[in-house]
Short mmCIF file of C-alpha atoms and ligand atoms in Angstrom, two decimals:
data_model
loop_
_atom_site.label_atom_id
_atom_site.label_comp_id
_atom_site.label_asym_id
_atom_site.label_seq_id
_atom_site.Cartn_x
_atom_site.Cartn_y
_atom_site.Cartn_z
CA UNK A 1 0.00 0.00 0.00
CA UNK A 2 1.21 3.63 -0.95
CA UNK A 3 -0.07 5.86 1.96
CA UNK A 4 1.77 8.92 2.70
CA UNK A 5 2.46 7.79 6.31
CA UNK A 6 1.15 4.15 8.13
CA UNK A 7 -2.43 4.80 9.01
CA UNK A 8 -3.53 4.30 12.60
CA UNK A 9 -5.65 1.80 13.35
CA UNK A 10 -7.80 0.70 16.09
CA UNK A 11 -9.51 -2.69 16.53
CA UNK A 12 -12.31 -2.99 18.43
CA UNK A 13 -13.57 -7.09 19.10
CA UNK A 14 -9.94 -7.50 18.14
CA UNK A 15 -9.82 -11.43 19.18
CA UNK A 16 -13.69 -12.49 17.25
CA UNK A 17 -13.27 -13.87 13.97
CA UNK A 18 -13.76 -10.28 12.07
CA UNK A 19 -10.88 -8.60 14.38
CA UNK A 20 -8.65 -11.90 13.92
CA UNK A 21 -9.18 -11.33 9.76
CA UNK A 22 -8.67 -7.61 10.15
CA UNK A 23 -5.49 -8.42 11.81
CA UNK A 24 -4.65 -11.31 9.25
CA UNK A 25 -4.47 -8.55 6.46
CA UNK A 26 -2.82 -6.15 8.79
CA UNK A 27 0.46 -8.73 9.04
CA UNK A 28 0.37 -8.84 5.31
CA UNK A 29 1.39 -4.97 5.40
CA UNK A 30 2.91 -3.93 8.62
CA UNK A 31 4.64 -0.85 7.77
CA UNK A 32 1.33 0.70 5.76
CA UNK A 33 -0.52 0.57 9.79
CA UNK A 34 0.06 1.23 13.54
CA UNK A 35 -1.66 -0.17 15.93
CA UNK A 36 -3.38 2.22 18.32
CA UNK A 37 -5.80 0.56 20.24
CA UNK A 38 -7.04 -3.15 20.65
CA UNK A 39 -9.86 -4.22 22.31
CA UNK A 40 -11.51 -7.38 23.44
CA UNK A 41 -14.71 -8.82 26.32
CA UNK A 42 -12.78 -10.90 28.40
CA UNK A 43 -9.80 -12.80 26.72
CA UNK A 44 -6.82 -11.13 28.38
CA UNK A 45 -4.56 -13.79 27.35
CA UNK A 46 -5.60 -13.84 23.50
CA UNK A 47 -5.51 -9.97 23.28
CA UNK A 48 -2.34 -9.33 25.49
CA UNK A 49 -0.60 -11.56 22.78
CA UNK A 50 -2.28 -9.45 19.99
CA UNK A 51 -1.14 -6.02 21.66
CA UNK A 52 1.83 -7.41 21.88
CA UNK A 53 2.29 -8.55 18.25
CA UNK A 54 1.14 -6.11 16.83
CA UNK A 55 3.01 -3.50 19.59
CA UNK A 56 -0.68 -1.30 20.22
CA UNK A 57 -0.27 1.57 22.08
CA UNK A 58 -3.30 0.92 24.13
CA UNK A 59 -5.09 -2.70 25.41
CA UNK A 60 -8.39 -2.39 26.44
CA UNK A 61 -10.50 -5.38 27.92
CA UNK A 62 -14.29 -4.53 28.65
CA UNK A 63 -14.44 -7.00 31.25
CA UNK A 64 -13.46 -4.81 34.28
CA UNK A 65 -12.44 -8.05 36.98
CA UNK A 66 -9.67 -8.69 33.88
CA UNK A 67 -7.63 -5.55 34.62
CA UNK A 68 -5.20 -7.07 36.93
CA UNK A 69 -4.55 -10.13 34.52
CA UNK A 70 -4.15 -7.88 31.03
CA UNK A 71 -1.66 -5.40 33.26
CA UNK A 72 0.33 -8.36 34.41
CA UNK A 73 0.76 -10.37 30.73
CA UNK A 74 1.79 -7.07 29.53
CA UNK A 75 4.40 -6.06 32.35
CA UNK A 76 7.59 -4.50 30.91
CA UNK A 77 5.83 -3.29 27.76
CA UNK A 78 5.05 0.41 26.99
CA UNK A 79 1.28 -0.85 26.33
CA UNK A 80 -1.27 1.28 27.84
CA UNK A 81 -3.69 -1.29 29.81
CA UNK A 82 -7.70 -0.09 30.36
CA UNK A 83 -10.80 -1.73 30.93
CA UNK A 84 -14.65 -1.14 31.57
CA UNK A 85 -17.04 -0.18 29.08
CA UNK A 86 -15.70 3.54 29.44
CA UNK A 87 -12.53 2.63 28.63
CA UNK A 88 -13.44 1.40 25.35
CA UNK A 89 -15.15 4.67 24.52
CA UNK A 90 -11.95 6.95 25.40
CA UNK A 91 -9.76 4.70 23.35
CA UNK A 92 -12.52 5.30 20.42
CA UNK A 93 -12.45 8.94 21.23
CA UNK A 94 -8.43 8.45 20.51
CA UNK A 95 -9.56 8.61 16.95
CA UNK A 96 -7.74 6.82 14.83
CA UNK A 97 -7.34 7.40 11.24
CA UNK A 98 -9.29 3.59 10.97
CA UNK A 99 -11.35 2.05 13.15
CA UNK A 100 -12.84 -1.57 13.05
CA UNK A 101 -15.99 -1.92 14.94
CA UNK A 102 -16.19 -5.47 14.85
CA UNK A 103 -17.59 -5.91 18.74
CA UNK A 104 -20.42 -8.37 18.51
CA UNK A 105 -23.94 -6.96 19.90
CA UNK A 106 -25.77 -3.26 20.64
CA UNK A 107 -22.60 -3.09 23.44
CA UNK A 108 -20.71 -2.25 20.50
CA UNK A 109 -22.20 0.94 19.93
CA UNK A 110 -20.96 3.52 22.47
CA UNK A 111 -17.28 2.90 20.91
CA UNK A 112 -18.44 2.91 17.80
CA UNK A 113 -20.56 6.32 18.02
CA UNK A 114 -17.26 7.81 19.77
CA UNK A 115 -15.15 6.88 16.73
CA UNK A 116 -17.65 8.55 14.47
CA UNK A 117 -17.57 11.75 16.51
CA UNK A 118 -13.70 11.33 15.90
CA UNK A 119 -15.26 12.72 12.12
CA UNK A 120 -12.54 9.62 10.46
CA UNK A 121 -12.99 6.48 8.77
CA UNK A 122 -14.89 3.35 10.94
CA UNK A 123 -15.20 0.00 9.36
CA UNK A 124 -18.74 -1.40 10.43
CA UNK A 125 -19.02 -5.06 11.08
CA UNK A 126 -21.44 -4.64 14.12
CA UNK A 127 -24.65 -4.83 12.40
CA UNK A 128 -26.35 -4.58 15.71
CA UNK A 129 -25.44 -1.39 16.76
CA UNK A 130 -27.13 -0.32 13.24
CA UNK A 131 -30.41 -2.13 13.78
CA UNK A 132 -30.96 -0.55 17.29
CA UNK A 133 -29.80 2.96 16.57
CA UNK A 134 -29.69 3.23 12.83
CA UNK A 135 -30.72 6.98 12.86
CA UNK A 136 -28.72 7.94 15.16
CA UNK A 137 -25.65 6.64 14.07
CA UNK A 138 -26.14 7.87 10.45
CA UNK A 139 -26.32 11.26 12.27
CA UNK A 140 -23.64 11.01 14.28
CA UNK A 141 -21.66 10.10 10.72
CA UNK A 142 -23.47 13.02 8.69
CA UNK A 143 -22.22 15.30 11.61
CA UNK A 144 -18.74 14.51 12.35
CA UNK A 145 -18.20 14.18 8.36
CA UNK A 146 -16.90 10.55 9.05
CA UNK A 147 -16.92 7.61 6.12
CA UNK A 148 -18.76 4.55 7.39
CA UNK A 149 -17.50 1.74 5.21
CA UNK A 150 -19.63 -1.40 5.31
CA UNK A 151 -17.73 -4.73 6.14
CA UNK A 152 -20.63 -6.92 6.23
CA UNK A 153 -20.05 -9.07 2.93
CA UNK A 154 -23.19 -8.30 1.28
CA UNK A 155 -23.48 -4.14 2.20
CA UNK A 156 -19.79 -4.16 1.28
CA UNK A 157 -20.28 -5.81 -2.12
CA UNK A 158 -23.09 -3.32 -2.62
CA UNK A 159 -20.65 -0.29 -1.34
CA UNK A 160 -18.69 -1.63 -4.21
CA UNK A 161 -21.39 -1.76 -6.99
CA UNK A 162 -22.25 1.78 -6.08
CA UNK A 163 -19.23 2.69 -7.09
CA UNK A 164 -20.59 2.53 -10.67
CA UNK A 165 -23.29 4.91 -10.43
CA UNK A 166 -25.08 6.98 -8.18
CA UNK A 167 -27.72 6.47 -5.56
CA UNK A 168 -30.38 7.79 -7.10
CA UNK A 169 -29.98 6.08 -10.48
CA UNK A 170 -30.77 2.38 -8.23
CA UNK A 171 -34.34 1.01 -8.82
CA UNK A 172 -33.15 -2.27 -6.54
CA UNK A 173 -30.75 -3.62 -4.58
CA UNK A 174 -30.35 -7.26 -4.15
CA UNK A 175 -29.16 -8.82 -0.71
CA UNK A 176 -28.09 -12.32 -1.04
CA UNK A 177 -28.29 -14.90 1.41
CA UNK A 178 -26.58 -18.41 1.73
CA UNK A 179 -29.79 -19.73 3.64
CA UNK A 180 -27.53 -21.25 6.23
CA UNK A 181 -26.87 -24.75 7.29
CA UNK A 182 -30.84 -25.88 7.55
CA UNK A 183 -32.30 -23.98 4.31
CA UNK A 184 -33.99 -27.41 2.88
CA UNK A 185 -34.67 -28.53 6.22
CA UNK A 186 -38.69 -28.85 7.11
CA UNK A 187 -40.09 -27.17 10.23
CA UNK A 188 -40.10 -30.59 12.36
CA UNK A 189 -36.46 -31.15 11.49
CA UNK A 190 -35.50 -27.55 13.07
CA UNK A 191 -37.50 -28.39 16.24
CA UNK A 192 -34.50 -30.02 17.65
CA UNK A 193 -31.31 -28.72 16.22
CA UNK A 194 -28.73 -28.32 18.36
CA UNK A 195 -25.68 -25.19 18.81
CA UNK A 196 -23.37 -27.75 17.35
CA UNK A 197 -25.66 -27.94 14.15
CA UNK A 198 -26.86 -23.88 14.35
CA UNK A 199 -23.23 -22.69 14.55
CA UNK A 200 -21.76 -25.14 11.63
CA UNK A 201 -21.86 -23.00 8.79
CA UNK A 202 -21.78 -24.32 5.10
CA UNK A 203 -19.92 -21.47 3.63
CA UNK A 204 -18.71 -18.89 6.45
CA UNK A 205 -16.48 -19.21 9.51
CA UNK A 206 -17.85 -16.90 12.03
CA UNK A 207 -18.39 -16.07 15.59
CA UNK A 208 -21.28 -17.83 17.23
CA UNK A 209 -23.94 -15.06 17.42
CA UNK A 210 -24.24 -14.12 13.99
CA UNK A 211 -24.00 -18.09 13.14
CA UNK A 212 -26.90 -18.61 15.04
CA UNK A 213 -29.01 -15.63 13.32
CA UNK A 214 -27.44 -17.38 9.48
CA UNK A 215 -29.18 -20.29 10.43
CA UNK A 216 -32.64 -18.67 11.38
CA UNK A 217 -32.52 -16.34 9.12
CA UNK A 218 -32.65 -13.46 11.31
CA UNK A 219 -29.04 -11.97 9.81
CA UNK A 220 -30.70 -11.36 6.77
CA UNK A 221 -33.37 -9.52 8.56
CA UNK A 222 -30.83 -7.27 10.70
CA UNK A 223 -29.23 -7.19 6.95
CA UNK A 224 -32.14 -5.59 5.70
CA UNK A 225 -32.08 -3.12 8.38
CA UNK A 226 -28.70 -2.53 7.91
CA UNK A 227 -29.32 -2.14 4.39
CA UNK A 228 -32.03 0.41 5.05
CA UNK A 229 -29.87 2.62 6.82
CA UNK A 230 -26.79 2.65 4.75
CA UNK A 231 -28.16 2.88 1.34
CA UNK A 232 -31.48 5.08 1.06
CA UNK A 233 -33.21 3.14 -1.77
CA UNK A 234 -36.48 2.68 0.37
CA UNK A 235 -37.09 -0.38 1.82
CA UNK A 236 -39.53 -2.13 -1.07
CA UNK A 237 -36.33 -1.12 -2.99
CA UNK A 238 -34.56 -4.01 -0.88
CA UNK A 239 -35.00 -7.77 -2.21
CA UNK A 240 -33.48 -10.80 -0.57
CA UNK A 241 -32.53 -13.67 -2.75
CA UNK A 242 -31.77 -16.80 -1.46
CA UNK A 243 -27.98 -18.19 -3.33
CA UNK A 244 -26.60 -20.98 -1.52
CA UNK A 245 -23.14 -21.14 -2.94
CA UNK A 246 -22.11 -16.94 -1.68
CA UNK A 247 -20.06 -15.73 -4.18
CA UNK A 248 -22.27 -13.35 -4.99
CA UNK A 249 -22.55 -11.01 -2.34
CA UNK A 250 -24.92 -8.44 -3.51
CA UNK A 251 -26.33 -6.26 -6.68
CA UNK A 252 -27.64 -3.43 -7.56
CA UNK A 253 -29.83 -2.62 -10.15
CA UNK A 254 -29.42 0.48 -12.22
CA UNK A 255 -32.56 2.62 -13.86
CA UNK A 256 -31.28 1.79 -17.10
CA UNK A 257 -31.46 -2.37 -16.24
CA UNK A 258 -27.70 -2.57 -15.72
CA UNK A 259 -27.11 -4.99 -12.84
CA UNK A 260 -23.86 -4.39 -11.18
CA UNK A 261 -22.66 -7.63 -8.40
CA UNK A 262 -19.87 -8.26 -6.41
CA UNK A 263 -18.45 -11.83 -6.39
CA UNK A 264 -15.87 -13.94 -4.33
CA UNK A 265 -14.69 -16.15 -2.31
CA UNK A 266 -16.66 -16.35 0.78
CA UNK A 267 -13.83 -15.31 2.53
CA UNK A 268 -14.70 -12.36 5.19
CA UNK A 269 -10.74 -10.81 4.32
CA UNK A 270 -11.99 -10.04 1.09
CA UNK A 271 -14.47 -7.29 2.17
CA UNK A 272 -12.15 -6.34 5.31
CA UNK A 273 -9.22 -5.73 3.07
CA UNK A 274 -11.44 -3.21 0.65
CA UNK A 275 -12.33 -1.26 3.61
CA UNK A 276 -8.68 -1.69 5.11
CA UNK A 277 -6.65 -0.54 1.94
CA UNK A 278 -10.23 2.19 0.76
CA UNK A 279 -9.60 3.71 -1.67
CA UNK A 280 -7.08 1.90 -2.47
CA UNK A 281 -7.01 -1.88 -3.41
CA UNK A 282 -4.60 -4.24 -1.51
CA UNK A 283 -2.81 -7.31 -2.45
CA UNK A 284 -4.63 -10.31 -0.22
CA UNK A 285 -3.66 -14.03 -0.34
CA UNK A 286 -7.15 -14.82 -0.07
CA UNK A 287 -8.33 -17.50 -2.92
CA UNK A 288 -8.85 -16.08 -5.99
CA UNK A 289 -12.75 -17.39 -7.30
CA UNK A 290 -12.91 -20.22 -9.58
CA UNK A 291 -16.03 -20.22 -11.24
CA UNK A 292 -15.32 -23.09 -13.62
CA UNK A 293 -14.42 -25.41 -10.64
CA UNK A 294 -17.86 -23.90 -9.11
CA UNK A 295 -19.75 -24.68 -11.92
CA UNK A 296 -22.83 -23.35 -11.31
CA UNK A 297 -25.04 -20.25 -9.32
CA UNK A 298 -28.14 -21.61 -7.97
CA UNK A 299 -30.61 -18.87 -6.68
CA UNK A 300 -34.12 -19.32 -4.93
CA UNK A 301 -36.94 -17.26 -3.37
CA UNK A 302 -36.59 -17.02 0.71
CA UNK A 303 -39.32 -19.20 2.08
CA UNK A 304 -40.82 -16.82 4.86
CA UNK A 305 -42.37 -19.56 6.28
CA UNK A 306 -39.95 -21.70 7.57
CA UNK A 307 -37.79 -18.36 8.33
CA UNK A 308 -40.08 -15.64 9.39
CA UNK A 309 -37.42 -14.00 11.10
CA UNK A 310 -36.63 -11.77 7.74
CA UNK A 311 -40.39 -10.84 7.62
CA UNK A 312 -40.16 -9.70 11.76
CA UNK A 313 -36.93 -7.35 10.68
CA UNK A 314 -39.08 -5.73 7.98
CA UNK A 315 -42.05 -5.20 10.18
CA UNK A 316 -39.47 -3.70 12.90
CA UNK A 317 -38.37 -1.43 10.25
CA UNK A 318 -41.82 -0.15 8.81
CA UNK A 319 -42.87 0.04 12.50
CA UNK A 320 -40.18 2.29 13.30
CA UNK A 321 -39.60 3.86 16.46
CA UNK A 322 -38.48 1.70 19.32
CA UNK A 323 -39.14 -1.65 17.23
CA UNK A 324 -35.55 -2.57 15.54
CA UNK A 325 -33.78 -2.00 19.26
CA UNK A 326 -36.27 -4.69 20.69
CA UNK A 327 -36.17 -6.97 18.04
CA UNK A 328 -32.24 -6.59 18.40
CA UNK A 329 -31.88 -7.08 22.03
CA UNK A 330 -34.51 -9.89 21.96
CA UNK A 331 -32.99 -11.67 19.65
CA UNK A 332 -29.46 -11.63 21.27
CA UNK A 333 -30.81 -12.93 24.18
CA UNK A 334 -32.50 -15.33 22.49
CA UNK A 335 -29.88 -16.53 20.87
CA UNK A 336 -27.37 -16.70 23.87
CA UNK A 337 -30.18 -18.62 25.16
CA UNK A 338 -30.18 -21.24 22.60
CA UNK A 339 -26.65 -21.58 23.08
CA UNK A 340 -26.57 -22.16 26.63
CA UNK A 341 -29.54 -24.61 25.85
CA UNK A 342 -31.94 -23.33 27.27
CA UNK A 343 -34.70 -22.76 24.28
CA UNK A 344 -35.42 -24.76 21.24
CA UNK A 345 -33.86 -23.31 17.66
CA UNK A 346 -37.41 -22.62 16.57
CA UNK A 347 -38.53 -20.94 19.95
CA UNK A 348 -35.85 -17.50 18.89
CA UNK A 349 -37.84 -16.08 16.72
CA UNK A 350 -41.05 -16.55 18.48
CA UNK A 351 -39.56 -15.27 21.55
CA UNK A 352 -38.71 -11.81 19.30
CA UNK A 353 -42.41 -12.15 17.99
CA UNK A 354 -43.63 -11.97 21.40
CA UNK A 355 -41.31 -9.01 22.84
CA UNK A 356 -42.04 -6.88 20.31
CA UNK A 357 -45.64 -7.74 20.70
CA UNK A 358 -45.51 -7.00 24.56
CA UNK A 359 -44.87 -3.24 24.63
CA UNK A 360 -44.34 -0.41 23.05
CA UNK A 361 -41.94 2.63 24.29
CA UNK A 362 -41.61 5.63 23.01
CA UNK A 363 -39.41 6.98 20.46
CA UNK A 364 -35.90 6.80 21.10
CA UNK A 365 -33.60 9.93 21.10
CA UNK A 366 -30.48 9.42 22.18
CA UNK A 367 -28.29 6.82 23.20
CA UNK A 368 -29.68 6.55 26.86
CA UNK A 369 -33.00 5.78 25.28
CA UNK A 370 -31.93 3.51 23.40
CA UNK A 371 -29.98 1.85 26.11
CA UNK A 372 -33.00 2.01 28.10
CA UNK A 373 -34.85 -0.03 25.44
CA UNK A 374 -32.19 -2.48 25.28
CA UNK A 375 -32.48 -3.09 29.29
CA UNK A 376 -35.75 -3.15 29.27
CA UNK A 377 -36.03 -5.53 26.36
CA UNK A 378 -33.66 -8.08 27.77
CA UNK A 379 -35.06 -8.21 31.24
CA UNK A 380 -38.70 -8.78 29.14
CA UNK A 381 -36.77 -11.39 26.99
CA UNK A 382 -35.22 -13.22 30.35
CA UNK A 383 -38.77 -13.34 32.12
CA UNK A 384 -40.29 -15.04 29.31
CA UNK A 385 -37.56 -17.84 28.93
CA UNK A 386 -37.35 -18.68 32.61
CA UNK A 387 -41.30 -18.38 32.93
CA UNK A 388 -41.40 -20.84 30.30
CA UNK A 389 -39.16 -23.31 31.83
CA UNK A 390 -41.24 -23.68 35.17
P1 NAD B 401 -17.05 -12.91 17.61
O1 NAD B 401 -17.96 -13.43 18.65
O2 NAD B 401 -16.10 -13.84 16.93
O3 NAD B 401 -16.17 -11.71 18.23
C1 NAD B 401 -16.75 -10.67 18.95
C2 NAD B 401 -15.70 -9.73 19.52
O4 NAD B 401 -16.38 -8.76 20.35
C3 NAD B 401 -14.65 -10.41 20.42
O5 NAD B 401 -13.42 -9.74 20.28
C4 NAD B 401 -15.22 -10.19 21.82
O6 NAD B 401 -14.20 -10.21 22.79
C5 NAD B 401 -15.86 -8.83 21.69
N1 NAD B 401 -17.01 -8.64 22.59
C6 NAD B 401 -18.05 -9.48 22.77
N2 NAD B 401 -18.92 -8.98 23.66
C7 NAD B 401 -18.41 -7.79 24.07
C8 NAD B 401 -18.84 -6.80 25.00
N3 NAD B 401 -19.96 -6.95 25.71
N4 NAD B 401 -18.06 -5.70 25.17
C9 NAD B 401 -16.92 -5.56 24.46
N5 NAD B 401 -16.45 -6.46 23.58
C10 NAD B 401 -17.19 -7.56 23.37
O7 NAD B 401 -17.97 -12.15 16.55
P2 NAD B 401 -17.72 -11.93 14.99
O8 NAD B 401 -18.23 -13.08 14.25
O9 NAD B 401 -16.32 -11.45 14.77
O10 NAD B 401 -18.73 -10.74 14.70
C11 NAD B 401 -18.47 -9.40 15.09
C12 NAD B 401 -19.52 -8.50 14.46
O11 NAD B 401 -19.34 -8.53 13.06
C13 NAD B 401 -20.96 -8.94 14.71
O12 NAD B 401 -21.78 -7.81 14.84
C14 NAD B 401 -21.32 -9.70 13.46
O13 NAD B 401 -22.69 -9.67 13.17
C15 NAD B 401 -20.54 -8.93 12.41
N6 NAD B 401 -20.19 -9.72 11.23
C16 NAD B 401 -19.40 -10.82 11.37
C17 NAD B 401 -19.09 -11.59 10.25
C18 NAD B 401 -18.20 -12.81 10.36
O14 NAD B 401 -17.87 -13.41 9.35
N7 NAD B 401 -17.78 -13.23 11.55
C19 NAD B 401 -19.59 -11.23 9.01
C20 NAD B 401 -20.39 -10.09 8.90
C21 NAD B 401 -20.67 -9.34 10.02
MG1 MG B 402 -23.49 -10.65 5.95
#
């Protein structure tokens, strides 16, 4: 890479499986970036070896009882140690030329809304800081002047195919989705999959979470959302096709009929090193797409049915208001529920179904709204599981 002087970076959900690829390109080129800050929840070990590495000027662990650990594995370093929740918004407010907001969940969006004050460039992986406070973090970007590049594979692909025309030339855009691991399974065969199954996913490697919401569906739906926000097309303007092999990772669809997509590997480097290297293009030693060896696209319809989760994000969306926060924080509970085995696959969505059904706050403002929301939400969502387990 050819930038006048190394770019400083900051990784936030530096050990998950988007940091760990952000940092896989990063070794490719280690003169072209400096490290500022790394962050992680509660691996001390994993991200003291990172900081180290990688020689960060700050560590930052969000678990506060991990202080003492993270300040002893990096004794006789010059590596700034911090932790709590507002640690990890100071070391956003540091405000690096390049942030990577790849923490998993809405806890991900205080850091991220302080690195978009910073008015620079942030990376966004962490759809669900965009599904609960879409609006506001838009503003915050429109305000500060700071580029939001999309990471997510399919928003990034589109980021791409925008690049050959303008906004308001689109008449669609096209979200693809694998289907996940159980997208020709029938209703009674999801009634008793288990985490093993949910998290094993045909074509991605990815952290837990957002393997869970592949295989119910509901990451497309916080796609949409996500979609809705970054790329003003209106949301009828938003199709989901259903293309099991994912090397096509989006389209859009030009006035004039012109479909622009954006195919490869389905390999999350790919999109992290276009938002790494933007604008520039870096050398990756990703694998290259074969299509002759793949053979064939397949594409289908979603089946809403069997995955109403997609339909629940667009309701949340037309709703408005309050809606996409509670469907968020529903669903992660949900789903961190399922993993600890404590629902049934199928029961997620219905638990989301029912939240949203159950109340309805007000409008939210600002960032203590919506964190209000959130609490509120997952103390709803935590009643309903345990009441249905006595
Ligand atoms: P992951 O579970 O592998 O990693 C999450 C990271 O966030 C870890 O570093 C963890 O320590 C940190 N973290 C978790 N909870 C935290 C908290 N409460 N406070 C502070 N830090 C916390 O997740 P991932 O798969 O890397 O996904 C990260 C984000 O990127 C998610 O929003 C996901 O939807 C999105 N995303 C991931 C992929 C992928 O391929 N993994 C693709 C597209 C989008
Ligand atoms: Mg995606």
């Amino acid at each position: 890479m050819t930038y006048s002087a190394p770019r400083t970076v900051s990784i936030f959900g530096a050990t998950g499986s988007v940091g760990k690829s952000t940092l896989d390109l990063i070794r490719l080129d280690r003169q072209s970036y400096r490290i500022l800050a790394l962050t992680a929840n509660g691996n001390a070990k994993e991200l003291a070896k990172l900081a180290r590495e990688f020689d960060a000027e700050v560590a930052v662990i969000a678990d506060a009882g991990q202080y003492d650990a993270l300040k002893d594995l990096l004794a006789g370093t010059n590596i700034e140690v911090a932790a709590g929740p507002e640690s990890l918004i100071a070391a956003a407010a540091l405000g690096a030329d390049w942030t990577m907001a790849a923490i998993v969940g809405c806890a991900g969006l205080p850091p991220t809304l302080a690195a978009l004050k910073c008015g620079k460039t942030v990376a966004l992986a962490n759809k669900e800081a965009l599904v609960s406070a879409g609006h506001l973090m838009m503003a915050q970007a429109r305000d500060a002047g700071a580029v939001l590049l999309p990471v997510d594979s399919e928003h990034n692909a589109i980021f791409q195919c925008l690049q050959g025309g303008r906004i308001d030339q689109v008449r669609k855009i096209t979200l693809t989705a694998s289907g996940g691991p159980f997208r020709t399974w029938t209703k009674e065969q999801m009634a008793s999959v288990t985490p093993a199954q949910a998290v094993a996913h045909p074509n991605w490697d990815m952290g837990a979470k957002i393997s869970v919401d592949s295989a119910t569906m509901m990451n497309k739906g916080l796609e949409l959302i996500e979609a809705h926000h970054l790329f003003p097309v209106g949301l009828e303007n938003i199709d989901i096709l259903v293309h099991p092999q994912s090397v096509i990772h989006s389209m859009v669809e030009y006035h004039d009929c012109s479909t622009l997509a954006q195919l490869g590997s389905p390999d999350m480097r790919i999109p992290i090193a276009s938002a790494l290297a933007w604008p520039e293009r870096m050398t990756t030693n990703c694998v290259p797409l074969d299509l002759a060896k793949i053979g064939r696209l397949d594409f289908e319809a979603p089946d809403y049915d069997r995955f109403p989760a997609i339909q629940l994000a667009r309701h949340a969306i037309e709703a408005g208001g309050a809606v996409p926060a509670i469907l968020n924080a529903a669903n992660e509970v949900a789903v961190a529920a399922f993993l600890k085995g404590d629902v049934q696959f199928l029961e997620i969505t219905k638990i989301v179904s029912r939240i949203i059904d159950s109340y309805s706050p007000p409008e939210p403002n600002d960032l203590t709204d919506i964190f209000g929301i959130d609490k509120e939400t997952r103390e709803r969502a935590i009643a309903m599981i345990e009441d249905a387990r006595v």
